[in-house]
mmCIF file with all atom_site columns, C-alpha atoms in Angstrom:
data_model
loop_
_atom_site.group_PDB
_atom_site.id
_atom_site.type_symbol
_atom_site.label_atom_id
_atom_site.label_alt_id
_atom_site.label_comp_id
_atom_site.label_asym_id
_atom_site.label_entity_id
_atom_site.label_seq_id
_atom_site.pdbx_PDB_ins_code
_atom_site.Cartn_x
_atom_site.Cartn_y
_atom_site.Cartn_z
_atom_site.occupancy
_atom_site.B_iso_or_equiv
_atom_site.pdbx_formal_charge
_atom_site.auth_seq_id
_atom_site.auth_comp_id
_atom_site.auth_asym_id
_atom_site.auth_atom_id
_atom_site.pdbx_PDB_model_num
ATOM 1  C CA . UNK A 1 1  ? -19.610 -10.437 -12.143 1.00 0.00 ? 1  UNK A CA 1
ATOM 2  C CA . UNK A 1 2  ? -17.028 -8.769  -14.267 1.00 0.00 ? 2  UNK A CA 1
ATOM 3  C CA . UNK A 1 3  ? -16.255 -6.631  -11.973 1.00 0.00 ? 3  UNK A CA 1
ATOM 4  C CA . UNK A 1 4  ? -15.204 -9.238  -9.269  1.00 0.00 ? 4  UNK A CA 1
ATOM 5  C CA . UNK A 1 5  ? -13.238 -11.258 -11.913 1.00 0.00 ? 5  UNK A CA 1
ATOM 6  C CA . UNK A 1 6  ? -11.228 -7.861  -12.742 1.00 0.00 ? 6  UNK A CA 1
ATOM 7  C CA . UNK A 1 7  ? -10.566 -7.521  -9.049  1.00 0.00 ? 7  UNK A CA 1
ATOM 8  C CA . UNK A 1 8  ? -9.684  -10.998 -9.028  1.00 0.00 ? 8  UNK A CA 1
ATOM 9  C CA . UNK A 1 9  ? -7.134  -10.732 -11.632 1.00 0.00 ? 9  UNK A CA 1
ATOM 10 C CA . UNK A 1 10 ? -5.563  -7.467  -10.241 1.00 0.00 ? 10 UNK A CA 1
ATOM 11 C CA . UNK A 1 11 ? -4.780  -9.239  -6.885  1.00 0.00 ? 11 UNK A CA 1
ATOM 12 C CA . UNK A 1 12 ? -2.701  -11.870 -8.736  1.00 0.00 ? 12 UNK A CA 1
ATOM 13 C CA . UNK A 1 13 ? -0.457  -9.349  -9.886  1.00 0.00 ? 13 UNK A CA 1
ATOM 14 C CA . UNK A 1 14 ? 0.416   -8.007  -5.918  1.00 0.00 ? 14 UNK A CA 1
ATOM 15 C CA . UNK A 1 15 ? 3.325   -9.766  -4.987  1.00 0.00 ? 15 UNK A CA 1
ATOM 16 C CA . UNK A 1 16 ? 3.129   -12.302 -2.323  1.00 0.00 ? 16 UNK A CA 1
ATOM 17 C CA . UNK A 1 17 ? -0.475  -11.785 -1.891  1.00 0.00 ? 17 UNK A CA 1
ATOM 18 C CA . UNK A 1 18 ? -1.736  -14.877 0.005   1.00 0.00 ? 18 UNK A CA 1
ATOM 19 C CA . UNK A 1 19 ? -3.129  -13.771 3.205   1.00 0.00 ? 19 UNK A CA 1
ATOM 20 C CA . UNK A 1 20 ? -3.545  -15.773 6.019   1.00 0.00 ? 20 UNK A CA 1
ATOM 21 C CA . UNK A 1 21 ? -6.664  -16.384 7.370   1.00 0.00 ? 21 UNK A CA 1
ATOM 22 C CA . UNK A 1 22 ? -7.277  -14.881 10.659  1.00 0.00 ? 22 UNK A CA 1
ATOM 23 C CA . UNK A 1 23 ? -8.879  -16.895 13.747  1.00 0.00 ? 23 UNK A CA 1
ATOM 24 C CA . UNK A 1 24 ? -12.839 -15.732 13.388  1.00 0.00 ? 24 UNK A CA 1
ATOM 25 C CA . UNK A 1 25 ? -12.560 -13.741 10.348  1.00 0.00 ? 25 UNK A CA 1
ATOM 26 C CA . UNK A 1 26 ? -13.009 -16.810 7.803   1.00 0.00 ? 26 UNK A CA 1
ATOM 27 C CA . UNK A 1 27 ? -14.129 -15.938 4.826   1.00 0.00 ? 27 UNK A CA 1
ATOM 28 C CA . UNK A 1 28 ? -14.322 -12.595 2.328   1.00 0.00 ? 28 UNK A CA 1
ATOM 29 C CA . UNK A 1 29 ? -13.435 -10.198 5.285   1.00 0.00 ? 29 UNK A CA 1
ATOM 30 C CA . UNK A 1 30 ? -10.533 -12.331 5.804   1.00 0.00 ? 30 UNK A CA 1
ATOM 31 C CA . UNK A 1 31 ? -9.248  -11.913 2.197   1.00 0.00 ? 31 UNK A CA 1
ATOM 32 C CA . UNK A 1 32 ? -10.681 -8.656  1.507   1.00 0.00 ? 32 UNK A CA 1
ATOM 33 C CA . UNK A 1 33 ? -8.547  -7.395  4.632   1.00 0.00 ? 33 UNK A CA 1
ATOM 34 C CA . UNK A 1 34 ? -5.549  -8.823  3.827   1.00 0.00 ? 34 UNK A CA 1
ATOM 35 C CA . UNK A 1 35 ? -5.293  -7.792  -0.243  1.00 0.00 ? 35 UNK A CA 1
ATOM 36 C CA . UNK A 1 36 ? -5.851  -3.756  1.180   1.00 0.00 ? 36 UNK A CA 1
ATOM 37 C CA . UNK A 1 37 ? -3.152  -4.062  3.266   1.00 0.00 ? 37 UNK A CA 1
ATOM 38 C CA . UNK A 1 38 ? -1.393  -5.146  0.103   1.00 0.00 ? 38 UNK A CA 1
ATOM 39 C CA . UNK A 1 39 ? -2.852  -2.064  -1.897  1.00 0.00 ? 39 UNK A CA 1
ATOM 40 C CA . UNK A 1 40 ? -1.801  0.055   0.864   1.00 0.00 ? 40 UNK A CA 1
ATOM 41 C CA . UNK A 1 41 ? 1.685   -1.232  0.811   1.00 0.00 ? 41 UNK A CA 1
ATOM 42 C CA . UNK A 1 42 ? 1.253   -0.228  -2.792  1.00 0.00 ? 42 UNK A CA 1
ATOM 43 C CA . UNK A 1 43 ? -0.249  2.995   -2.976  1.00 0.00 ? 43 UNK A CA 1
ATOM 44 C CA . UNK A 1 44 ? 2.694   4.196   -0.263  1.00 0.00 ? 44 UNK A CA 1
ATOM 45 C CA . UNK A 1 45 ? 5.448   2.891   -2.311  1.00 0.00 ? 45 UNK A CA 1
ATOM 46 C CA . UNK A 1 46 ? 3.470   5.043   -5.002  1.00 0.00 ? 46 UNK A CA 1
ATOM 47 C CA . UNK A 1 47 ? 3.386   8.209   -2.853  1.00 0.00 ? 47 UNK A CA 1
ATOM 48 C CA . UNK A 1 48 ? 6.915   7.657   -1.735  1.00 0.00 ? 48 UNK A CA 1
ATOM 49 C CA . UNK A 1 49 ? 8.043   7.456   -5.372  1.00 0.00 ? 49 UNK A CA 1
ATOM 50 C CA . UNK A 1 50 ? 5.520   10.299  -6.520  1.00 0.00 ? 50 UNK A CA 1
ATOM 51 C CA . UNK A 1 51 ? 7.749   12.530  -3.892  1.00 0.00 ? 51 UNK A CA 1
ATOM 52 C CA . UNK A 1 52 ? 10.943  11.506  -5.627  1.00 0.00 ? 52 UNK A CA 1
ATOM 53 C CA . UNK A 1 53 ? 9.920   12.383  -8.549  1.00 0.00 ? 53 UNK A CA 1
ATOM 54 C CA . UNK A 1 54 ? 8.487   15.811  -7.632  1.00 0.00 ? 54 UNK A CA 1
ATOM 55 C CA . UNK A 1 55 ? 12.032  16.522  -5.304  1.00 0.00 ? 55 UNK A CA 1
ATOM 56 C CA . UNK A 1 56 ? 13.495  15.904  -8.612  1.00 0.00 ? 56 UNK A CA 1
ATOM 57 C CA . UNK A 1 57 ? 11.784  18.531  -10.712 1.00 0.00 ? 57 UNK A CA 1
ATOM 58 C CA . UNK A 1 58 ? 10.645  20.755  -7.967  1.00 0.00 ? 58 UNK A CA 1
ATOM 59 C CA . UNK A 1 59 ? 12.174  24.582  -7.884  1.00 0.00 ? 59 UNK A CA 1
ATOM 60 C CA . UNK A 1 60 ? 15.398  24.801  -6.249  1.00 0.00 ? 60 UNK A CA 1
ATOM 61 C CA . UNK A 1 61 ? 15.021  28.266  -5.613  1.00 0.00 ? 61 UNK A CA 1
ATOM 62 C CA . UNK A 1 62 ? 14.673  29.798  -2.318  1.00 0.00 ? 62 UNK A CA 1
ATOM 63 C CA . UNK A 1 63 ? 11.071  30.421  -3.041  1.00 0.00 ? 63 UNK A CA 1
ATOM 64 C CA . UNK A 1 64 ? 10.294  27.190  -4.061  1.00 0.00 ? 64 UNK A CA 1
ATOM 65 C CA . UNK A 1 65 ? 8.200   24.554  -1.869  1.00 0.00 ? 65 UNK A CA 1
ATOM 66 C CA . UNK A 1 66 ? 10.937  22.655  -0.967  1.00 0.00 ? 66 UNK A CA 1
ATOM 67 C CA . UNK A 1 67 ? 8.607   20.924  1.940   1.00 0.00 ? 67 UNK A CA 1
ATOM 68 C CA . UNK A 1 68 ? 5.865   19.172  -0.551  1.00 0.00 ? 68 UNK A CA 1
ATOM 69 C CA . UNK A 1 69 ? 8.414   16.461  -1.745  1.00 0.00 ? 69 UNK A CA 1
ATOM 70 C CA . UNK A 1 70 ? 9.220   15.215  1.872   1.00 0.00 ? 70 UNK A CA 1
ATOM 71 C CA . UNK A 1 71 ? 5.759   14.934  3.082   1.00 0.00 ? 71 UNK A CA 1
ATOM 72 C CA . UNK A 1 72 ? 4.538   13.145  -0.014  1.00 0.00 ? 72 UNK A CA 1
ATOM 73 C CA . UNK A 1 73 ? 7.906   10.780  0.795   1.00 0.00 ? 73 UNK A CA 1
ATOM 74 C CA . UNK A 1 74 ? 7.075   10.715  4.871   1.00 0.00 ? 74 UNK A CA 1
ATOM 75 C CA . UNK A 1 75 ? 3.473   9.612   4.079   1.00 0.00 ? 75 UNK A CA 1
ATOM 76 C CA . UNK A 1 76 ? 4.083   6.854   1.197   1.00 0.00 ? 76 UNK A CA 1
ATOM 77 C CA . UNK A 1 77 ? 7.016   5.631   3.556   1.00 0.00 ? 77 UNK A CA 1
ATOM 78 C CA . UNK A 1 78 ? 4.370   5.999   6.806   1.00 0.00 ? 78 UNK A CA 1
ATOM 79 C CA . UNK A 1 79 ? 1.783   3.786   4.660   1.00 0.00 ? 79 UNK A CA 1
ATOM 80 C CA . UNK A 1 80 ? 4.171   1.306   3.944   1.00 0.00 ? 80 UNK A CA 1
ATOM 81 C CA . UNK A 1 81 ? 5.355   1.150   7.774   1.00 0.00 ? 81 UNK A CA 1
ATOM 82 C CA . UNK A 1 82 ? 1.742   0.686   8.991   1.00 0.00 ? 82 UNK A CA 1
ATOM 83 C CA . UNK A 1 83 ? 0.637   -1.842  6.316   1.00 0.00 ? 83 UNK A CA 1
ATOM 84 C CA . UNK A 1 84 ? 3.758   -3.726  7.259   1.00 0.00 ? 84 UNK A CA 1
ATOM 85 C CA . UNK A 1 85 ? 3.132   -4.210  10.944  1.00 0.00 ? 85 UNK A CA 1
ATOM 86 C CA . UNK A 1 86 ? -0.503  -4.625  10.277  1.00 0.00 ? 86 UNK A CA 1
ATOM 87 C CA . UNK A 1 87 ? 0.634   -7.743  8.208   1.00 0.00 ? 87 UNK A CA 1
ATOM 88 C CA . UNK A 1 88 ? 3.330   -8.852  10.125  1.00 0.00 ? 88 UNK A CA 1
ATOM 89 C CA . UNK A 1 89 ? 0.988   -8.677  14.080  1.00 0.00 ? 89 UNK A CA 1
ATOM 90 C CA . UNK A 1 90 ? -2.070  -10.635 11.856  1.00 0.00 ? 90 UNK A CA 1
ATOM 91 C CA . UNK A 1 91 ? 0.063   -13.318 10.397  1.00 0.00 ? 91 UNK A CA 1
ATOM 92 C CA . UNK A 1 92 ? 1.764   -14.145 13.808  1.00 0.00 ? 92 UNK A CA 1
ATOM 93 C CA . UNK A 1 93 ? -1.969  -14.035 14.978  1.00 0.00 ? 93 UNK A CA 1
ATOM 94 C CA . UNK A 1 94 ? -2.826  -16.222 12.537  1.00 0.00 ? 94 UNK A CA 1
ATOM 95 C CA . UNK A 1 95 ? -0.088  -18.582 13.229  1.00 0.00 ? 95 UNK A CA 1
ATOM 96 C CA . UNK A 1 96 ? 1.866   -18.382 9.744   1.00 0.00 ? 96 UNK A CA 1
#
């Protein structure tokens, strides 16, 4: 039980978290759908800043991996992209 009411107050602090509720998917798959979309909005603006901050300290030398940065940036930005749609095709589904 704790562990649900933890979970419960971590998804008040995701902003704009109110999913819709999607035609035949009433219920805790409806919500429990719609707040990982959320995280995964989250954890790519996490990987997108994680590559900033690694272009920032990274070796500027020619032998450096001057690559790593940019794919930890393409894939937080990619997550973000694809959690976006996701949201935005469900909630016209849904109607809101």
């Amino acid at each position: 039980m704790a562990m649900t009411t933890q979970l419960y107050t971590l998804a008040g602090l995701i902003p704009g978290a109110k999913p819709t509720k999607i035609p035949g998917l009433d219920g805790p798959v409806s919500e429990i759908f719609g707040y990982g979309l959320w995280m995964l909005i989250l954890a790519g603006v996490g990987g997108a800043g994680f590559g900033v901050y690694k272009l920032a300290v990274s070796d500027k030398s020619r032998n450096g991996g001057g690559s790593e940065p940019f794919k930890w940036m393409g894939g937080g930005v990619a997550a973000i992209l694809l959690a976006g749609s996701l949201i935005t095709i469900l909630n016209g589904i849904a109607g809101g």
